[in-house]
Each structure stands twice: as structure tokens, then as C-alpha cells.
mmCIF file of C-alpha atoms in Angstrom:
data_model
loop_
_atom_site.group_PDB
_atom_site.id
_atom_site.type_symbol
_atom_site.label_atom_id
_atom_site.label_comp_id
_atom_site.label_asym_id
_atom_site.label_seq_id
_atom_site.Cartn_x
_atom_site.Cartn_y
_atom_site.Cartn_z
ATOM 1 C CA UNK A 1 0.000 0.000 0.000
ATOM 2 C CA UNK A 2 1.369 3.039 -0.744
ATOM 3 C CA UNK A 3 1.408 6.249 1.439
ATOM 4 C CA UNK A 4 1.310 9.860 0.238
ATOM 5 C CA UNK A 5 2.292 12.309 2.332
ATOM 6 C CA UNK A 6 2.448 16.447 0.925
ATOM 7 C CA UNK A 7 1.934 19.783 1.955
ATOM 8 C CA UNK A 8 1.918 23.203 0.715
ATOM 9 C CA UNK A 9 1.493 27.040 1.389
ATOM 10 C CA UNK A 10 -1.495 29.003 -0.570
ATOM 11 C CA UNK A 11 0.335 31.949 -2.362
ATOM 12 C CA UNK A 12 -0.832 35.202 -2.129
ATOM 13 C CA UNK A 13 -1.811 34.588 -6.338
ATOM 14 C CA UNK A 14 -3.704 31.823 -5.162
ATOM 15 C CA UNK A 15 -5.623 33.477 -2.780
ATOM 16 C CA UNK A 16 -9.077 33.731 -2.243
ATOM 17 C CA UNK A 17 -10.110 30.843 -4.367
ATOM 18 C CA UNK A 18 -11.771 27.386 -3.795
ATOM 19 C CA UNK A 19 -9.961 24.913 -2.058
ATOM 20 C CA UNK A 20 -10.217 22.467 -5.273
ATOM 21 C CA UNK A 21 -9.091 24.908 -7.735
ATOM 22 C CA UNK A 22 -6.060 25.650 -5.490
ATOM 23 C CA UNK A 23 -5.583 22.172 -4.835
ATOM 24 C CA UNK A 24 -5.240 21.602 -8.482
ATOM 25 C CA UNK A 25 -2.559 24.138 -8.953
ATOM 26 C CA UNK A 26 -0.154 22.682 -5.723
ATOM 27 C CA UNK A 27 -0.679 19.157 -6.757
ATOM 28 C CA UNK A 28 -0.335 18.989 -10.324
ATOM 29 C CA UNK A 29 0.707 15.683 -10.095
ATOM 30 C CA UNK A 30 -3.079 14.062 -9.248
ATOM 31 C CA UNK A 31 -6.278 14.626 -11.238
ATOM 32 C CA UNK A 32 -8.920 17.157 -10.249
ATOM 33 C CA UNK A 33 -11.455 14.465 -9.139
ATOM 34 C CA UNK A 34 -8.710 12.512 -7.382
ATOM 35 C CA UNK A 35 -8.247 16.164 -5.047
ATOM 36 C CA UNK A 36 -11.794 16.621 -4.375
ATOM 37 C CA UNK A 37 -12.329 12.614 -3.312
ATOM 38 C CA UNK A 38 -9.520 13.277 -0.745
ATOM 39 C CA UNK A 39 -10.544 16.783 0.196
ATOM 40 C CA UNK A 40 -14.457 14.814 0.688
ATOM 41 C CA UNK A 41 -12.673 11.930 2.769
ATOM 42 C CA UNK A 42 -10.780 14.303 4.944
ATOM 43 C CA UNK A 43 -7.404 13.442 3.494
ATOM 44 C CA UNK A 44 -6.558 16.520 2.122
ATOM 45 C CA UNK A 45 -6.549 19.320 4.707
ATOM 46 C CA UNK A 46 -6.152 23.468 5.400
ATOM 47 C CA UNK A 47 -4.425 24.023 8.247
ATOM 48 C CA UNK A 48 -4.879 20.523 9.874
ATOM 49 C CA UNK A 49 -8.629 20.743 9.520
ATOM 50 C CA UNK A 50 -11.099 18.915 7.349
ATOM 51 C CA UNK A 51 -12.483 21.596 4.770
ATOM 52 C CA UNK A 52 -15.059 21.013 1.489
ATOM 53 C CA UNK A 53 -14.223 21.827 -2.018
ATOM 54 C CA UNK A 54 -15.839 24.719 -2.323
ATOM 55 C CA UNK A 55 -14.414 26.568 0.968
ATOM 56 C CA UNK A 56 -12.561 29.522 0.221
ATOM 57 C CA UNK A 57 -8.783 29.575 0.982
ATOM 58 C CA UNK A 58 -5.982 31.993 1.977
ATOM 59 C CA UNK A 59 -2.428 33.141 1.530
ATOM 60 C CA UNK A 60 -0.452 31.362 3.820
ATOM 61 C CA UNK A 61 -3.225 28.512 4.668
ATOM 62 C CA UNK A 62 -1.453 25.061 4.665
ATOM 63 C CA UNK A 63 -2.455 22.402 2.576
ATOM 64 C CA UNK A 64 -1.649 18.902 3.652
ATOM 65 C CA UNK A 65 -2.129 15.682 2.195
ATOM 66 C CA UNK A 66 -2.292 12.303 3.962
ATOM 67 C CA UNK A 67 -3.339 9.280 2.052
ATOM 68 C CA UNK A 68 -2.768 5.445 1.741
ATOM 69 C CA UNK A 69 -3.811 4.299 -1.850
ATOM 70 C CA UNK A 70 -6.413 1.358 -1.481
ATOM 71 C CA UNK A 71 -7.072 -0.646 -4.743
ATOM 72 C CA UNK A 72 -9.257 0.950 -7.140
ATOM 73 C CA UNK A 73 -11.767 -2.329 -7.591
ATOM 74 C CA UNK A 74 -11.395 -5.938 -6.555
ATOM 75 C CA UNK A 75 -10.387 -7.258 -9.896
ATOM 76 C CA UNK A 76 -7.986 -10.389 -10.231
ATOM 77 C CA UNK A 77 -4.650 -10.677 -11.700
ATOM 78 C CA UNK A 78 -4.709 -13.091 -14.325
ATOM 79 C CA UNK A 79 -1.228 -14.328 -16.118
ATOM 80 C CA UNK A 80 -1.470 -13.463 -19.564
ATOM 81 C CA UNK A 81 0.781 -12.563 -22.738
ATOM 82 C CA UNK A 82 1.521 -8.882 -23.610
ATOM 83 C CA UNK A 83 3.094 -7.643 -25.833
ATOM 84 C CA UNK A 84 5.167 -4.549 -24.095
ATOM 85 C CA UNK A 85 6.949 -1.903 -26.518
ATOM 86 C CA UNK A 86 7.948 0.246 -23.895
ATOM 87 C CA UNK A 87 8.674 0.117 -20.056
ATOM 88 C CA UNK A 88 10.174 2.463 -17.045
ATOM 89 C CA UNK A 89 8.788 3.107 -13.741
ATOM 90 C CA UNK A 90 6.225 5.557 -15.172
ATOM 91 C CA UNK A 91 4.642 3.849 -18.278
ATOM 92 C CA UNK A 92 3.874 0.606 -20.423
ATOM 93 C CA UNK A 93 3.356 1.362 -24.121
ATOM 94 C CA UNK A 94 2.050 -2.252 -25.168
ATOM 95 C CA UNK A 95 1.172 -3.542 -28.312
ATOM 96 C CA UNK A 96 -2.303 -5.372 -27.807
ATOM 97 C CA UNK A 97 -3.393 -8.237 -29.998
ATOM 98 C CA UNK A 98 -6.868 -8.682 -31.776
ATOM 99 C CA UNK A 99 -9.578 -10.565 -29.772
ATOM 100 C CA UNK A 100 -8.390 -8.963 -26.329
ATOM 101 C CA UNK A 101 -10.574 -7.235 -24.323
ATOM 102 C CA UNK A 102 -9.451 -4.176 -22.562
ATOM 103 C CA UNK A 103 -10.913 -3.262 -19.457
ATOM 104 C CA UNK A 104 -13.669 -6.043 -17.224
ATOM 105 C CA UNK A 105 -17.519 -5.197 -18.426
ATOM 106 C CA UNK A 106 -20.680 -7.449 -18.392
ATOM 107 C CA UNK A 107 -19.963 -10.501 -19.903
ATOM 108 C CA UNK A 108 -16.097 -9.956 -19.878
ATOM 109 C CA UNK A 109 -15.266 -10.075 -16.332
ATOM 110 C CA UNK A 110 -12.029 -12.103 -16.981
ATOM 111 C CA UNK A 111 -8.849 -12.267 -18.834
ATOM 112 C CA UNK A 112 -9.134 -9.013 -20.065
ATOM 113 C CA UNK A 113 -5.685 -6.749 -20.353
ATOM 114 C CA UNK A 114 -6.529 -5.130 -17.287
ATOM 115 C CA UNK A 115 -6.322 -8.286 -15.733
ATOM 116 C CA UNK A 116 -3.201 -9.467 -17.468
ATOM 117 C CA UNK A 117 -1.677 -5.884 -16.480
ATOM 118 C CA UNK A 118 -2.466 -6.637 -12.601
ATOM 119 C CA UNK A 119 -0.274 -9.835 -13.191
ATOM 120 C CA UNK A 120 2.665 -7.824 -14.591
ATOM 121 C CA UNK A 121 2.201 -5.184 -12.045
ATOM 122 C CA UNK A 122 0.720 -5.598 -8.914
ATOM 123 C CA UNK A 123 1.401 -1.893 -8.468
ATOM 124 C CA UNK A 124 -1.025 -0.730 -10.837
ATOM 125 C CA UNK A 125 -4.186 -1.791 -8.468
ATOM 126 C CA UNK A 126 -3.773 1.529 -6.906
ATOM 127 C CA UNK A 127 -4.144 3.554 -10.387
ATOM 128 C CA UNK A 128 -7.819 4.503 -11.771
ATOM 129 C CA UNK A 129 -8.340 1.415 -14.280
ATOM 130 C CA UNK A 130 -5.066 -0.203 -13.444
ATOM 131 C CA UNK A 131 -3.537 2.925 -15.140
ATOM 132 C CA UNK A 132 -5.293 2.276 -18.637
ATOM 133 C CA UNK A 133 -5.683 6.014 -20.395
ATOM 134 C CA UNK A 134 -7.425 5.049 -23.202
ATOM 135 C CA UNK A 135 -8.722 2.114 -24.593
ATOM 136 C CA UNK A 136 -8.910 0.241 -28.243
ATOM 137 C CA UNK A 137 -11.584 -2.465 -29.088
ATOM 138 C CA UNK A 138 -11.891 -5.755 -28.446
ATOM 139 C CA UNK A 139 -10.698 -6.550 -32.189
ATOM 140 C CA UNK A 140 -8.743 -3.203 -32.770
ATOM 141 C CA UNK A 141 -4.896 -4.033 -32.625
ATOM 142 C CA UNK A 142 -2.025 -2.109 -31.723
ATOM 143 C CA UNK A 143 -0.338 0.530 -29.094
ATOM 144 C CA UNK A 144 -2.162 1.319 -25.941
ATOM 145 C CA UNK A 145 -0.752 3.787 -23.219
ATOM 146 C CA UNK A 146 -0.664 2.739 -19.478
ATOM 147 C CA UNK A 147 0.272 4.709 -16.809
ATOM 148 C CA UNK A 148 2.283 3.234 -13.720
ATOM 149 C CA UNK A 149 1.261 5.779 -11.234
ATOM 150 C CA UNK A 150 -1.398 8.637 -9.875
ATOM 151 C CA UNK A 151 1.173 10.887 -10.873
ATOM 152 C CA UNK A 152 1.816 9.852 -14.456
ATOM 153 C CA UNK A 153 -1.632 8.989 -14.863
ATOM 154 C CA UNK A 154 -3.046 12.331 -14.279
ATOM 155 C CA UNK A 155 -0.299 13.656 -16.563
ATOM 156 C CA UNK A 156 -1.672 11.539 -19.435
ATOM 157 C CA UNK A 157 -5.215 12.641 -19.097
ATOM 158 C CA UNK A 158 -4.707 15.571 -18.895
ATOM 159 C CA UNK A 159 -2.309 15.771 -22.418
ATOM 160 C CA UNK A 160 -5.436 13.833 -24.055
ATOM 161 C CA UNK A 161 -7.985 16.433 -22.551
ATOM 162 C CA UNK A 162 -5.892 18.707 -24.179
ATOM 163 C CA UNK A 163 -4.885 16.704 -27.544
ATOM 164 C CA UNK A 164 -1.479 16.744 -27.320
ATOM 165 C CA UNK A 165 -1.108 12.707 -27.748
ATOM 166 C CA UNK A 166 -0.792 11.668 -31.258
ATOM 167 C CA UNK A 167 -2.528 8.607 -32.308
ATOM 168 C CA UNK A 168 -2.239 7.165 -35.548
ATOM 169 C CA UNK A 169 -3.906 4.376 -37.523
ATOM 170 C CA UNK A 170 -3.938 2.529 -40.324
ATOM 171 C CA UNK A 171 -7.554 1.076 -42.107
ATOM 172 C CA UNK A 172 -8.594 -0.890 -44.763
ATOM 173 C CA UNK A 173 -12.030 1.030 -45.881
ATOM 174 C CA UNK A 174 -14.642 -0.646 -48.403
ATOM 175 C CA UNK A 175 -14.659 2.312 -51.662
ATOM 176 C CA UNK A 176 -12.284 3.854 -53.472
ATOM 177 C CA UNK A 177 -11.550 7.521 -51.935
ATOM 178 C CA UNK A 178 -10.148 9.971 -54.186
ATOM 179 C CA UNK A 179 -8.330 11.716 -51.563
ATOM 180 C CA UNK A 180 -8.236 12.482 -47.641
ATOM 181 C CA UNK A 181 -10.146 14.532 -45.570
ATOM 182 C CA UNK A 182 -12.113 15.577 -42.525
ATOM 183 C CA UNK A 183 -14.858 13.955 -40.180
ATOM 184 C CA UNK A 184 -16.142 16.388 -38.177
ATOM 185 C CA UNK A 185 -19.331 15.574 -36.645
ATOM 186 C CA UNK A 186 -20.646 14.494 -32.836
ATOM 187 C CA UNK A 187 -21.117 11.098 -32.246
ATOM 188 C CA UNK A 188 -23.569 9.461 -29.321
ATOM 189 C CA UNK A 189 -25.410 6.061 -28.945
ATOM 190 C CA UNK A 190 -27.179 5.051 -31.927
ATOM 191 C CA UNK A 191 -31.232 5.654 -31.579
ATOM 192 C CA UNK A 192 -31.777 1.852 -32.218
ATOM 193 C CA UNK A 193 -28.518 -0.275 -32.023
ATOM 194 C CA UNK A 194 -27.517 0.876 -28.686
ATOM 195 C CA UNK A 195 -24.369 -0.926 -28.957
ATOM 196 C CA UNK A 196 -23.217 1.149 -31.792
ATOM 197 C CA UNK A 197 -22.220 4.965 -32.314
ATOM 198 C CA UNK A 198 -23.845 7.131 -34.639
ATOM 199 C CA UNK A 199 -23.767 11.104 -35.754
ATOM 200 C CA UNK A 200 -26.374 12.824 -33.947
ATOM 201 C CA UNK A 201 -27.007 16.611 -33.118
ATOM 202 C CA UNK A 202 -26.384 16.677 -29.303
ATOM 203 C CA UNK A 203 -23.379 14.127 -29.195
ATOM 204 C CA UNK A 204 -20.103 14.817 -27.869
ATOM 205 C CA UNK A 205 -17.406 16.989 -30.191
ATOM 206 C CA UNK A 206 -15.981 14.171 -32.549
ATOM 207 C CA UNK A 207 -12.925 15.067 -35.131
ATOM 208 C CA UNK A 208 -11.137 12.449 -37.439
ATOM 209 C CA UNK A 209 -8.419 13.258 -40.141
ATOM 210 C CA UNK A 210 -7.902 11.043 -42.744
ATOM 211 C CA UNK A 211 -5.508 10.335 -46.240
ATOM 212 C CA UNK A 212 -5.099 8.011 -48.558
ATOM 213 C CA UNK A 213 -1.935 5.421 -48.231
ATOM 214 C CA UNK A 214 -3.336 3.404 -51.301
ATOM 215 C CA UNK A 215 -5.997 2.362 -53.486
ATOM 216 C CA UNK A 216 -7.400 -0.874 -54.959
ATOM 217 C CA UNK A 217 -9.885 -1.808 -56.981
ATOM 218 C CA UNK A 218 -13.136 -1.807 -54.546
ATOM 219 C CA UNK A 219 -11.409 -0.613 -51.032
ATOM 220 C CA UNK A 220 -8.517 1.750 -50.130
ATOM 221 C CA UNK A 221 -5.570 1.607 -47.308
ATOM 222 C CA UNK A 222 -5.552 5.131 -45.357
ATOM 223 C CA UNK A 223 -3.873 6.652 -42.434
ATOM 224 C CA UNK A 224 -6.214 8.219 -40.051
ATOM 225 C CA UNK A 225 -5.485 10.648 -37.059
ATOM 226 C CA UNK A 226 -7.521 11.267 -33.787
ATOM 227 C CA UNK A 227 -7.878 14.679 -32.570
ATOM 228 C CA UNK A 228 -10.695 13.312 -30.352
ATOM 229 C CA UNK A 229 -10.704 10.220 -28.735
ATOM 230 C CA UNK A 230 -14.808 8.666 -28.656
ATOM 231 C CA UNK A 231 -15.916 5.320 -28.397
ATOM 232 C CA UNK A 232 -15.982 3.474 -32.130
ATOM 233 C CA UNK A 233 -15.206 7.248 -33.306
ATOM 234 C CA UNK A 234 -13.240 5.750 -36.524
ATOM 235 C CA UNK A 235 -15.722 3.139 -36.858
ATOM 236 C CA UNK A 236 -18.543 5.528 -36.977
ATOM 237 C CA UNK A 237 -17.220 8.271 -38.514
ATOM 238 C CA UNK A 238 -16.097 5.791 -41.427
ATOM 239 C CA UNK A 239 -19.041 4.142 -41.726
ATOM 240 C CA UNK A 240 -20.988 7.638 -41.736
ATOM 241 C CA UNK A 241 -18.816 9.208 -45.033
ATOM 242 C CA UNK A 242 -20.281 5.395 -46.803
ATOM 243 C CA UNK A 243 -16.364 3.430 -46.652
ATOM 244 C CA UNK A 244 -16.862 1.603 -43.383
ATOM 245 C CA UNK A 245 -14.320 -0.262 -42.541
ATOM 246 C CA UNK A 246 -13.612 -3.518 -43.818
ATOM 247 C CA UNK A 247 -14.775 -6.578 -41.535
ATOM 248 C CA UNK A 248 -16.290 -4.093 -39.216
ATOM 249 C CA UNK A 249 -19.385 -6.630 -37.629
ATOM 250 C CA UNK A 250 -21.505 -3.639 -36.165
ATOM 251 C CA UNK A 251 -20.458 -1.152 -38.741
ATOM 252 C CA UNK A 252 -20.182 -2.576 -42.632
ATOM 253 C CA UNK A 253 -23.363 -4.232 -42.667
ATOM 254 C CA UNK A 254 -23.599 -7.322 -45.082
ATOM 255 C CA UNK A 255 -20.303 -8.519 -46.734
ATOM 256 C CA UNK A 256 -20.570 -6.866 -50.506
ATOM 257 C CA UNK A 257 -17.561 -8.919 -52.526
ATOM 258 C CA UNK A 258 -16.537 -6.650 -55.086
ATOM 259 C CA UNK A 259 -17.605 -7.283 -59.216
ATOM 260 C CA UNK A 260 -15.154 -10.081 -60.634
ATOM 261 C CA UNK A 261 -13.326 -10.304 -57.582
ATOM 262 C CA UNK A 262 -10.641 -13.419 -57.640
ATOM 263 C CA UNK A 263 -11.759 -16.461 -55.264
ATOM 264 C CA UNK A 264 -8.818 -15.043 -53.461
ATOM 265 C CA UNK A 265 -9.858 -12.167 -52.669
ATOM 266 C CA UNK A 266 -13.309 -13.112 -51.997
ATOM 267 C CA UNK A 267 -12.302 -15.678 -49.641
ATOM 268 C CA UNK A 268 -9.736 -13.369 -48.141
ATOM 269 C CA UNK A 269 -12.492 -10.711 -47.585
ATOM 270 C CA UNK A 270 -15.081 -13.630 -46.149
ATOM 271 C CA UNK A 271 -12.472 -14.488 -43.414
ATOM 272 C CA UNK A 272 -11.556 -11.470 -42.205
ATOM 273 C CA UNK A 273 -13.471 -11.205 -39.121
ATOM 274 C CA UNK A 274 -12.482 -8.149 -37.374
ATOM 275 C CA UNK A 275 -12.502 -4.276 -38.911
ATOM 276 C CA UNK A 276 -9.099 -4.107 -40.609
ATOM 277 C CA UNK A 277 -7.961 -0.827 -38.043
ATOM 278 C CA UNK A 278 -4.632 -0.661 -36.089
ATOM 279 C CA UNK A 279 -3.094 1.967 -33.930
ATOM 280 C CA UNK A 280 0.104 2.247 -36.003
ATOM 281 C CA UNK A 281 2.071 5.072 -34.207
ATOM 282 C CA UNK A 282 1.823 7.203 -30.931
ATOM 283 C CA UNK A 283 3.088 10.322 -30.105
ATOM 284 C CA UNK A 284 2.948 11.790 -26.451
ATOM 285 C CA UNK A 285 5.053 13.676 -23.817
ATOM 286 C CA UNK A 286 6.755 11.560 -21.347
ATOM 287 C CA UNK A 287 4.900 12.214 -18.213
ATOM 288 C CA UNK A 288 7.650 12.856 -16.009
ATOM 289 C CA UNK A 289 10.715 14.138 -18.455
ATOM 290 C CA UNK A 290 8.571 15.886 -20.439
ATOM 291 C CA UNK A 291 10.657 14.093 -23.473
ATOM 292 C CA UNK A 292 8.844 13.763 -26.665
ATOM 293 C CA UNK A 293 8.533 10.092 -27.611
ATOM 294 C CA UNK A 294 7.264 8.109 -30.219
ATOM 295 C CA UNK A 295 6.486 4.120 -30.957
ATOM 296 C CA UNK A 296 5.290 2.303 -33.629
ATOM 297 C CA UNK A 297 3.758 -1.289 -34.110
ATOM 298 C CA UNK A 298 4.129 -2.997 -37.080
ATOM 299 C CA UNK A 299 0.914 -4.404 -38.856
ATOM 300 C CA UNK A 300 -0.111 -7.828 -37.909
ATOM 301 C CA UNK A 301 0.229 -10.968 -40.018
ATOM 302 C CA UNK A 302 -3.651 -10.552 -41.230
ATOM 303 C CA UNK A 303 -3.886 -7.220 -41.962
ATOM 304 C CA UNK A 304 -0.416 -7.648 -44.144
ATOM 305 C CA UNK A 305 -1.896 -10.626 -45.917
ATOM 306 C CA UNK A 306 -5.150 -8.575 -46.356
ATOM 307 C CA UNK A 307 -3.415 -5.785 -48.233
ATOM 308 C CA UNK A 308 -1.409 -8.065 -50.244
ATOM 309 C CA UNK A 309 -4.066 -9.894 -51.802
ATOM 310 C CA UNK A 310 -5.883 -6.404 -52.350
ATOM 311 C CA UNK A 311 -3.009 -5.664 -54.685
ATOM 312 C CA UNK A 312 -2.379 -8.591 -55.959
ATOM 313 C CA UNK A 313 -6.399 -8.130 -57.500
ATOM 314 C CA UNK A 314 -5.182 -4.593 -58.298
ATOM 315 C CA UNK A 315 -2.063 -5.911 -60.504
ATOM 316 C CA UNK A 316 -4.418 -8.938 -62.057
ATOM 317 C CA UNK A 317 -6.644 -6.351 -63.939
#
């Protein structure tokens, strides 16, 4: 169990403004609703006494904190492989495999990479979601961010909140696109599938860039870019411009083999089972350097063997 211990004196800047908001600015290093669950417990006090988040404070009050982490949720380490790209005290950059769930929900309790994280690092029971920033689905592939510790973790969130992480992937859409563009439209639950994302008027801010790597006969290879970061938001978007992505079960509807297509292809196209989308490259701030790093993950096995039989039928015309 770990123990925090801190303190620190309001400035005279500082003064005369809510004990969260100045708690925010002396503690960088933990996240705004982290501050105000400690302030609410009594962990986090002015001048030895227990305060709420909205009290005013002073110049020269004294903040202290005095905490021992307890684990986030009761959830079970389970030994599994992963795939890690990068590791120091502060962060895993992992490269996660298709058919791996990433965090325990309804019907996916176990063997998740949450779980399989707990295994590697015990440690992480202390960090919100066993220090998972952002997620990929179950069938997405590719690199994933984790952060080892309160401090990092915060860190993290906060460079997303403010889009400073760069996250890169490479699709395999159904239609040829004549060039790249722009996908700028809110996304929310569907109105009927509610396990799907759709465009809809008061959804949250949504923003995908997007260019071409290649093209084929029926389907092209592109590079996309998040500047936000919403559940299925490439899926959606994708599927909302008409070139959804290929394989996609909840997004591509019925499998439409392209005119004259080889028995390659078509078998090729039948057997791909997951949408063809992997998080190729990630850019971010080291959380505690402040470095500016970058990784990349190779494309797996079946999306390589997807794009070479796509130009193979290219070359056969």
C-alpha cells in the first residue's frame, strides 16, 4: 500500500479561491477528481482541519495531504501474454493483440488486459483502471498507453484532454476515396442499435483526419489521425462518409464482394473477421521528463496478408 504524504502554502496569487481549484494548482501531479475525493474523505486538509471543495482559501493557509492508496476495484490478476513496446517506472506502451478485451464489463469479467496488467504489475491496483488512459476495441490491434502511477496517470489525461497525444492508424475502408479529408461531426449512442455509435445533433465533439496510403480496386488503405478520442469514433465516422471499414461486424453491414473479384480475394475478404484498423504510431510527452517520444507497431500478419491480396487483384486487372 502506498502512502502519500504532501503539503503546501497558498500563495498570495492563489488566494481567495476554492480549495479544489487551489488544490489543483499545488498538486499537479493528481487529477482534479482525485483532489476533491480526498478533500471529501478528509485526506486533504487546510491548516490541519477537514475543509469542502468549495471553501474559500488563503495566503499562507497550509495544505496537507495524507493518504494510503487502497485498490481501485477488486479485480484479479490473471497471467497473460503482452506484448510490451515500452517500459520504465512511469509507463507501459504495449502492443495489444486482436480478440483482447481491454478493461472487465458485463460478460467480460475475466482475462481481459486489465487483468493481465495486474499480473505484470501488482502496483497498478492503486491507479484509476489499473492505469489504462485510453482504450482500443476488443478486435482493434495495436499501441495502448498505461500509466504506472497517480502521478503519471493524471499527466496523461490531462495531455489527451488537451490533444497533445498523437494517435495514428492505419484502415482498410470498403470504396475507393479519391483523396483524404475531414470527419467532423458528434457522435452518441445510436437511436436503435444501442451498442453502436452514430452522428447525432447533441453528441459529444468528434474530429477524425484522414488520407489516402493506397488504393485498390473496390477498397482503399488510409492513415487516419484522432484529434478526439470517442468510443468506435473511426468506426462511426467511417461508416458515416459510406467506406466503413472492412470486416467491421456492427459497422459494414452485409459482406458486398466486389464485381469479378478473384476467389482469393473473396475468400480473403469472407475471413476477415475483425474491422481491418490498427493503432500504427503514438506520439505523447513523457509524463515525467517531459521528453517527446514516439512508438510504432508494425501491422499484424492478417492485416499484411489482407493488403497483399488487395493488390495482388489490383495488378491482375
Amino acid at each position: 500500500m502506498t502512502h502519500i504524504v504532501l503539503s503546501a502554502i497558498v500563495p498570495e496569487t492563489a488566494a481567495n479561491q476554492r480549495l479544489d481549484l487551489v488544490a489543483a494548482q499545488l498538486f499537479p501531479d493528481y487529477s482534479r477528481a482525485r483532489l476533491q475525493t480526498w478533500i471529501k474523505e478528509g485526506q486533504l486538509k487546510v491548516n490541519a482541519c477537514a475543509a469542502r471543495p468549495r471553501d474559500i482559501v488563503y495566503g499562507g493557509d497550509a495544505l496537507s495531504i495524507d493518504v494510503h492508496l487502497q485498490a481501485e476495484q477488486e479485480w484479479q490478476a490473471q497471467a497473460m501474454p503482452i506484448d510490451i513496446v515500452f517500459e520504465d517506472e512511469h509507463l507501459i506502451i504495449l502492443n495489444k493483440a486482436t480478440d483482447v478485451v481491454v478493461h472487465p464489463a458485463a460478460g467480460h469479467r475475466d482475462g481481459t488486459l486489465l487483468n493481465g496488467l495486474l499480473n505484470h504489475c501488482p502496483a497498478l491496483k492503486e491507479v484509476p483502471r489499473a492505469g489504462i488512459v485510453h482504450r482500443l476495441d476488443k478486435d482493434t490491434t495495436g499501441l495502448l498507453m498505461v500509466a504506472k502511477t497517480l502521478e503519471s496517470h493524471a499527466q496523461l489525461v490531462e495531455q489527451l484532454r488537451l490533444r497533445e497525444i498523437k494517435r495514428e492508424y492505419e484502415a482498410v475502408a470498403q470504396g475507393v476515396l479519391t483523396g483524404g479529408g475531414k470527419v467532423d461531426a458528434p457522435l452518441g449512442r445510436h437511436p436503435v442499435n444501442r451498442k453502436r455509435r452514430a452522428v447525432v445533433e447533441d453528441g459529444q465533439e468528434a474530429v477524425t483526419h484522414y488520407r489516402v496510403l493506397n488504393r485498390f480496386r473496390s477498397h482503399t488503405h488510409i492513415h487516419v489521425q484522432l484529434e478526439t478520442g470517442r468510443t468506435h469514433q473511426i468506426r462511426a465516422h467511417l461508416a458515416h462518409i459510406n467506406i466503413p471499414l472492412v470486416g467491421d461486424p456492427l459497422y459494414s453491414g452485409r459482406l458486398q464482394l466486389p464485381a469479378g473479384c478473384s476467389s482469393r480475394l473473396a475468400d480473403c475478404l469472407r475471413g476477415f473477421k475483425r474491422q481491418a484498423l490498427h493503432a500504427r504510431r503514438l506520439t505523447l510527452q513523457h509524463p515525467v521528463t517531459g521528453e517527446t517520444m514516439t512508438w510504432e507497431a508494425s501491422l499484424p500478419q492478417d492485416f499484411q496478408n489482407l493488403l497483399a491480396v488487395l493488390d495482388a487483384d489490383l495488378r491482375a486487372i
